[in-house]
mmCIF file of C-alpha atoms and ligand atoms in Angstrom:
data_model
loop_
_atom_site.group_PDB
_atom_site.id
_atom_site.type_symbol
_atom_site.label_atom_id
_atom_site.label_comp_id
_atom_site.label_asym_id
_atom_site.label_seq_id
_atom_site.Cartn_x
_atom_site.Cartn_y
_atom_site.Cartn_z
ATOM 1 C CA MET A 480 0.000 0.000 0.000
ATOM 2 C CA GLN A 481 1.303 3.432 -0.913
ATOM 3 C CA ARG A 482 1.516 6.150 1.684
ATOM 4 C CA VAL A 483 -1.715 8.096 1.997
ATOM 5 C CA HIS A 484 -1.701 11.645 0.685
ATOM 6 C CA LEU A 485 -5.104 12.931 -0.339
ATOM 7 C CA VAL A 486 -5.999 16.523 -1.105
ATOM 8 C CA GLY A 487 -9.633 17.550 -1.379
ATOM 9 C CA GLU A 488 -11.329 20.881 -1.839
ATOM 10 C CA HIS A 489 -12.027 21.266 1.883
ATOM 11 C CA LEU A 490 -9.267 19.290 3.619
ATOM 12 C CA GLY A 491 -6.317 17.001 3.177
ATOM 13 C CA LEU A 492 -5.393 13.621 4.652
ATOM 14 C CA ARG A 493 -1.832 12.455 5.054
ATOM 15 C CA GLU A 494 0.309 10.076 7.076
ATOM 16 C CA VAL A 495 1.158 11.170 10.616
ATOM 17 C CA SER A 496 4.799 11.953 11.381
ATOM 18 C CA THR A 497 6.730 12.420 14.614
ATOM 19 C CA ASP A 498 6.589 16.201 13.999
ATOM 20 C CA ASP A 499 2.814 16.104 14.554
ATOM 21 C CA VAL A 500 2.770 15.313 18.296
ATOM 22 C CA ALA A 501 1.987 18.879 19.452
ATOM 23 C CA ALA A 502 -0.653 19.404 16.740
ATOM 24 C CA LEU A 503 -2.367 16.116 17.581
ATOM 25 C CA HIS A 504 -2.207 16.949 21.282
ATOM 26 C CA ALA A 505 -4.213 20.117 20.478
ATOM 27 C CA VAL A 506 -6.949 17.693 19.334
ATOM 28 C CA TYR A 507 -6.790 14.724 21.736
ATOM 29 C CA GLY A 508 -5.580 16.735 24.741
ATOM 30 C CA ASP A 509 -8.612 19.061 24.718
ATOM 31 C CA PRO A 510 -11.462 18.114 27.093
ATOM 32 C CA ALA A 511 -14.000 19.461 24.573
ATOM 33 C CA THR A 512 -12.791 16.893 22.021
ATOM 34 C CA THR A 513 -12.953 13.963 24.431
ATOM 35 C CA GLU A 514 -16.331 14.860 25.974
ATOM 36 C CA TYR A 515 -18.073 12.061 24.025
ATOM 37 C CA LEU A 516 -15.023 9.843 23.505
ATOM 38 C CA PRO A 517 -14.357 6.838 25.765
ATOM 39 C CA PHE A 518 -11.179 8.274 27.303
ATOM 40 C CA ASP A 519 -9.983 11.320 29.235
ATOM 41 C CA PRO A 520 -7.939 14.040 27.474
ATOM 42 C CA ARG A 521 -4.635 12.515 26.356
ATOM 43 C CA SER A 522 -1.322 13.688 27.800
ATOM 44 C CA LEU A 523 1.535 14.676 25.511
ATOM 45 C CA ASP A 524 3.208 11.311 26.206
ATOM 46 C CA GLU A 525 0.029 9.433 25.331
ATOM 47 C CA VAL A 526 -0.235 11.360 22.059
ATOM 48 C CA ALA A 527 3.433 10.563 21.319
ATOM 49 C CA ALA A 528 2.537 6.864 21.758
ATOM 50 C CA ILE A 529 -0.363 7.241 19.301
ATOM 51 C CA VAL A 530 2.006 8.837 16.794
ATOM 52 C CA GLU A 531 4.410 5.921 17.254
ATOM 53 C CA GLU A 532 1.521 3.501 16.659
ATOM 54 C CA ALA A 533 0.606 5.478 13.518
ATOM 55 C CA VAL A 534 4.128 5.267 12.129
ATOM 56 C CA THR A 535 4.478 1.545 12.946
ATOM 57 C CA SER A 536 1.080 0.645 11.495
ATOM 58 C CA ALA A 537 1.857 2.548 8.280
ATOM 59 C CA GLY A 538 4.705 0.096 7.636
ATOM 60 C CA ALA A 539 2.767 -3.070 8.526
ATOM 61 C CA GLU A 540 2.036 -5.682 5.860
ATOM 62 C CA PRO A 541 -0.848 -6.184 5.441
ATOM 63 C CA ARG A 542 -1.754 -2.756 6.693
ATOM 64 C CA ARG A 543 -4.761 -2.771 9.002
ATOM 65 C CA LEU A 544 -4.598 0.626 10.698
ATOM 66 C CA TYR A 545 -4.554 4.102 9.177
ATOM 67 C CA ILE A 546 -4.057 6.941 11.647
ATOM 68 C CA LEU A 547 -4.034 10.039 9.456
ATOM 69 C CA ALA A 548 -3.501 13.750 9.996
ATOM 70 C CA VAL A 549 -6.322 15.964 8.760
ATOM 71 C CA THR A 550 -4.903 19.111 7.206
ATOM 72 C CA ASP A 551 -6.182 22.493 6.177
ATOM 73 C CA PRO A 552 -5.953 22.565 2.345
ATOM 74 C CA ASP A 553 -4.692 26.167 2.227
ATOM 75 C CA HIS A 554 -2.154 26.311 5.023
ATOM 76 C CA HIS A 555 -1.420 22.570 5.365
ATOM 77 C CA GLY A 556 -1.580 22.823 9.175
ATOM 78 C CA VAL A 557 -2.917 19.832 11.100
ATOM 79 C CA ILE A 558 -6.507 20.406 12.291
ATOM 80 C CA GLY A 559 -7.562 16.892 13.240
ATOM 81 C CA VAL A 560 -7.033 13.150 13.247
ATOM 82 C CA ALA A 561 -8.799 10.355 11.394
ATOM 83 C CA ARG A 562 -8.571 6.608 12.010
ATOM 84 C CA LEU A 563 -9.575 3.701 9.819
ATOM 85 C CA ARG A 564 -9.076 0.222 11.258
ATOM 86 C CA ILE A 565 -9.636 -2.827 9.068
ATOM 87 C CA GLU A 566 -11.013 -5.743 11.090
ATOM 88 C CA ALA A 567 -8.492 -8.595 11.215
ATOM 89 C CA GLU A 568 -11.165 -11.323 11.050
ATOM 90 C CA HIS A 569 -13.403 -9.452 8.575
ATOM 91 C CA PRO A 570 -11.053 -7.577 6.246
ATOM 92 C CA HIS A 571 -13.947 -6.376 4.085
ATOM 93 C CA SER A 572 -15.011 -4.180 7.006
ATOM 94 C CA ALA A 573 -13.406 -1.206 8.749
ATOM 95 C CA GLU A 574 -14.232 1.102 11.618
ATOM 96 C CA ILE A 575 -13.618 4.825 11.284
ATOM 97 C CA GLY A 576 -13.102 7.471 13.938
ATOM 98 C CA LEU A 577 -12.355 11.169 13.782
ATOM 99 C CA GLY A 578 -11.591 14.189 15.903
ATOM 100 C CA LEU A 579 -11.098 17.812 14.932
ATOM 101 C CA ARG A 580 -9.555 20.637 16.922
ATOM 102 C CA PRO A 581 -12.498 22.445 18.583
ATOM 103 C CA ASP A 582 -11.799 25.786 16.834
ATOM 104 C CA GLN A 583 -12.586 24.012 13.530
ATOM 105 C CA TRP A 584 -16.023 22.649 14.468
ATOM 106 C CA GLY A 585 -19.316 23.626 12.886
ATOM 107 C CA ARG A 586 -18.014 24.520 9.424
ATOM 108 C CA GLY A 587 -18.778 21.248 7.658
ATOM 109 C CA ILE A 588 -15.251 19.832 7.910
ATOM 110 C CA GLY A 589 -16.357 16.755 9.900
ATOM 111 C CA THR A 590 -18.912 15.877 7.237
ATOM 112 C CA HIS A 591 -16.351 16.369 4.435
ATOM 113 C CA LEU A 592 -13.851 14.245 6.354
ATOM 114 C CA ILE A 593 -16.301 11.345 6.665
ATOM 115 C CA ARG A 594 -17.071 11.570 2.946
ATOM 116 C CA MET A 595 -13.338 11.479 2.211
ATOM 117 C CA LEU A 596 -12.804 8.443 4.476
ATOM 118 C CA LEU A 597 -15.669 6.587 2.778
ATOM 119 C CA ALA A 598 -14.261 7.341 -0.687
ATOM 120 C CA PHE A 599 -10.789 6.248 0.425
ATOM 121 C CA GLY A 600 -12.087 3.048 2.032
ATOM 122 C CA PHE A 601 -14.366 1.980 -0.798
ATOM 123 C CA ARG A 602 -12.283 3.113 -3.794
ATOM 124 C CA GLU A 603 -8.684 2.652 -2.655
ATOM 125 C CA LEU A 604 -8.988 -0.107 -0.045
ATOM 126 C CA ARG A 605 -11.890 -1.907 -1.752
ATOM 127 C CA LEU A 606 -13.796 -2.332 1.489
ATOM 128 C CA HIS A 607 -17.420 -3.444 1.509
ATOM 129 C CA ARG A 608 -18.546 -2.021 4.841
ATOM 130 C CA ILE A 609 -17.405 1.010 6.839
ATOM 131 C CA TRP A 610 -18.848 1.753 10.262
ATOM 132 C CA GLY A 611 -18.475 4.173 13.124
ATOM 133 C CA ALA A 612 -19.665 4.098 16.734
ATOM 134 C CA ARG A 613 -20.629 7.237 18.620
ATOM 135 C CA SER A 614 -21.868 8.170 22.049
ATOM 136 C CA PRO A 615 -25.681 8.389 22.094
ATOM 137 C CA LEU A 616 -25.214 12.016 23.236
ATOM 138 C CA ASN A 617 -22.890 13.007 20.374
ATOM 139 C CA VAL A 618 -25.244 14.992 18.137
ATOM 140 C CA PRO A 619 -22.553 16.600 15.898
ATOM 141 C CA ALA A 620 -21.112 13.112 15.128
ATOM 142 C CA GLN A 621 -24.617 11.772 14.486
ATOM 143 C CA LEU A 622 -25.476 14.583 12.054
ATOM 144 C CA ALA A 623 -22.094 14.452 10.322
ATOM 145 C CA MET A 624 -22.379 10.674 9.741
ATOM 146 C CA LEU A 625 -26.005 10.912 8.589
ATOM 147 C CA THR A 626 -25.262 13.807 6.220
ATOM 148 C CA ALA A 627 -22.284 11.903 4.802
ATOM 149 C CA GLY A 628 -24.617 8.960 4.076
ATOM 150 C CA MET A 629 -23.922 6.623 7.007
ATOM 151 C CA VAL A 630 -27.134 4.906 8.072
ATOM 152 C CA GLU A 631 -27.920 4.548 11.775
ATOM 153 C CA GLU A 632 -27.948 0.793 12.543
ATOM 154 C CA GLY A 633 -28.728 0.534 16.216
ATOM 155 C CA ARG A 634 -27.424 0.523 19.729
ATOM 156 C CA ILE A 635 -24.685 -1.637 21.243
ATOM 157 C CA ARG A 636 -25.306 -1.711 24.967
ATOM 158 C CA HIS A 637 -22.272 -1.281 27.227
ATOM 159 C CA HIS A 638 -20.030 -1.254 24.163
ATOM 160 C CA LEU A 639 -17.081 0.506 25.751
ATOM 161 C CA PRO A 640 -15.583 1.013 29.199
ATOM 162 C CA THR A 641 -14.965 4.706 29.910
ATOM 163 C CA PRO A 642 -13.563 6.530 32.955
ATOM 164 C CA GLN A 643 -17.216 7.296 33.871
ATOM 165 C CA GLY A 644 -18.445 3.681 33.479
ATOM 166 C CA TRP A 645 -19.891 1.578 30.648
ATOM 167 C CA ARG A 646 -20.993 3.471 27.546
ATOM 168 C CA ASP A 647 -23.567 2.430 24.977
ATOM 169 C CA SER A 648 -22.746 3.171 21.332
ATOM 170 C CA ILE A 649 -24.925 4.027 18.380
ATOM 171 C CA VAL A 650 -23.499 2.409 15.252
ATOM 172 C CA HIS A 651 -23.664 3.974 11.802
ATOM 173 C CA SER A 652 -22.519 2.270 8.610
ATOM 174 C CA ALA A 653 -22.119 2.685 4.883
ATOM 175 C CA ILE A 654 -22.174 -0.240 2.435
ATOM 176 C CA GLU A 655 -20.166 -0.034 -0.770
ATOM 177 C CA ASP A 656 -22.921 -0.654 -3.333
ATOM 178 C CA GLU A 657 -25.356 1.701 -1.573
ATOM 179 C CA TRP A 658 -22.606 4.319 -1.345
ATOM 180 C CA ARG A 659 -21.866 4.098 -5.110
ATOM 181 C CA ARG A 660 -25.559 4.739 -5.859
HETATM 182 C C1 COA B 1728 -17.849 15.106 15.474
HETATM 183 C C2 COA B 1728 -17.018 16.187 14.784
HETATM 184 C C3 COA B 1728 -15.887 15.545 13.985
HETATM 185 C C4 COA B 1728 -17.961 16.952 13.830
HETATM 186 O O1 COA B 1728 -17.157 17.883 13.115
HETATM 187 P P1 COA B 1728 -17.724 19.282 12.567
HETATM 188 O O2 COA B 1728 -16.755 19.782 11.576
HETATM 189 O O3 COA B 1728 -18.088 20.164 13.694
HETATM 190 O O4 COA B 1728 -19.041 18.759 11.853
HETATM 191 P P2 COA B 1728 -19.874 19.557 10.764
HETATM 192 O O5 COA B 1728 -19.557 21.020 10.799
HETATM 193 O O6 COA B 1728 -19.730 18.824 9.486
HETATM 194 O O7 COA B 1728 -21.328 19.390 11.350
HETATM 195 C C5 COA B 1728 -22.009 18.175 11.332
HETATM 196 C C6 COA B 1728 -23.442 18.421 11.744
HETATM 197 O O8 COA B 1728 -23.511 18.665 13.157
HETATM 198 C C7 COA B 1728 -24.133 19.918 13.422
HETATM 199 N N1 COA B 1728 -23.461 20.451 14.581
HETATM 200 C C8 COA B 1728 -22.185 20.868 14.669
HETATM 201 N N2 COA B 1728 -21.923 21.239 15.937
HETATM 202 C C9 COA B 1728 -23.069 21.059 16.639
HETATM 203 C C10 COA B 1728 -23.446 21.247 18.003
HETATM 204 N N3 COA B 1728 -22.575 21.700 18.898
HETATM 205 N N4 COA B 1728 -24.697 20.923 18.368
HETATM 206 C C11 COA B 1728 -25.603 20.446 17.476
HETATM 207 N N5 COA B 1728 -25.303 20.238 16.172
HETATM 208 C C12 COA B 1728 -24.058 20.538 15.777
HETATM 209 C C13 COA B 1728 -23.935 20.718 12.148
HETATM 210 O O9 COA B 1728 -24.936 21.702 12.000
HETATM 211 C C14 COA B 1728 -24.062 19.638 11.096
HETATM 212 O O10 COA B 1728 -25.415 19.316 10.887
HETATM 213 P P3 COA B 1728 -26.071 19.343 9.426
HETATM 214 O O11 COA B 1728 -25.308 18.349 8.580
HETATM 215 O O12 COA B 1728 -27.482 18.979 9.653
HETATM 216 O O13 COA B 1728 -25.849 20.768 8.968
HETATM 217 C C15 COA B 1728 -16.455 17.207 15.817
HETATM 218 O O14 COA B 1728 -17.507 17.712 16.578
HETATM 219 C C16 COA B 1728 -15.409 16.599 16.737
HETATM 220 O O15 COA B 1728 -14.233 16.514 16.408
HETATM 221 N N6 COA B 1728 -15.849 16.193 17.952
HETATM 222 C C17 COA B 1728 -14.952 15.615 18.960
HETATM 223 C C18 COA B 1728 -14.550 14.190 18.647
HETATM 224 C C19 COA B 1728 -15.749 13.321 18.312
HETATM 225 O O16 COA B 1728 -16.776 13.396 18.972
HETATM 226 N N7 COA B 1728 -15.575 12.489 17.302
HETATM 227 C C20 COA B 1728 -16.610 11.610 16.802
HETATM 228 C C21 COA B 1728 -16.570 10.309 17.469
HETATM 229 S S1 COA B 1728 -17.810 9.232 16.763
#
């Protein structure tokens, strides 16, 4: 698999590098970002470990995990993170996740990012199913996934342990042939 470098009208997606730790910490270290995520704000060291995981997974064969930097198309600065994880036992299927720096919210970037991840997963990776799980309270994630064409499938009870206790998830998905239509 070639290294990912995608440039769209509204944002870019590229491989994470060790220079991105501070920029990614501005995303994952912010309590606003993690409000509906199953973990507390990440420390700088924890973000450095994620970056290391990103770099290692980019060289894996077969590659199962894409941790990508979301960039501003004009200034090329990092404004968010996207993940796509291909399931080891079901390699036709992948889970996506995303987080943007809070000062970027509410301008349609999240919706564009999901569209870009779906296009990447279906066209480049030839996946059949792409899904995402959100907190039942996460309205912006719900609307972004619905607007990008991801159907709401249902609720997984006590899907994830969080620092506050078990969390249910609402699952959304897109299927390749539906997406092409
Ligand atoms: C979820 C997230 C990526 C959405 O990004 P975004 O760029 O703000 O999303 P968009 O601007 O495309 O907005 C998506 C929809 O949510 C709505 N929205 C945005 N912020 C909102 C808010 N605070 N309350 C209610 N609706 C909101 C928008 O109006 C839009 O709805 P529409 O399509 O009907 O117009 C962003 O909020 C984020 O990074 N959150 C923290 C991490 C996270 O929760 N990730 C998702 C895990 S599943």
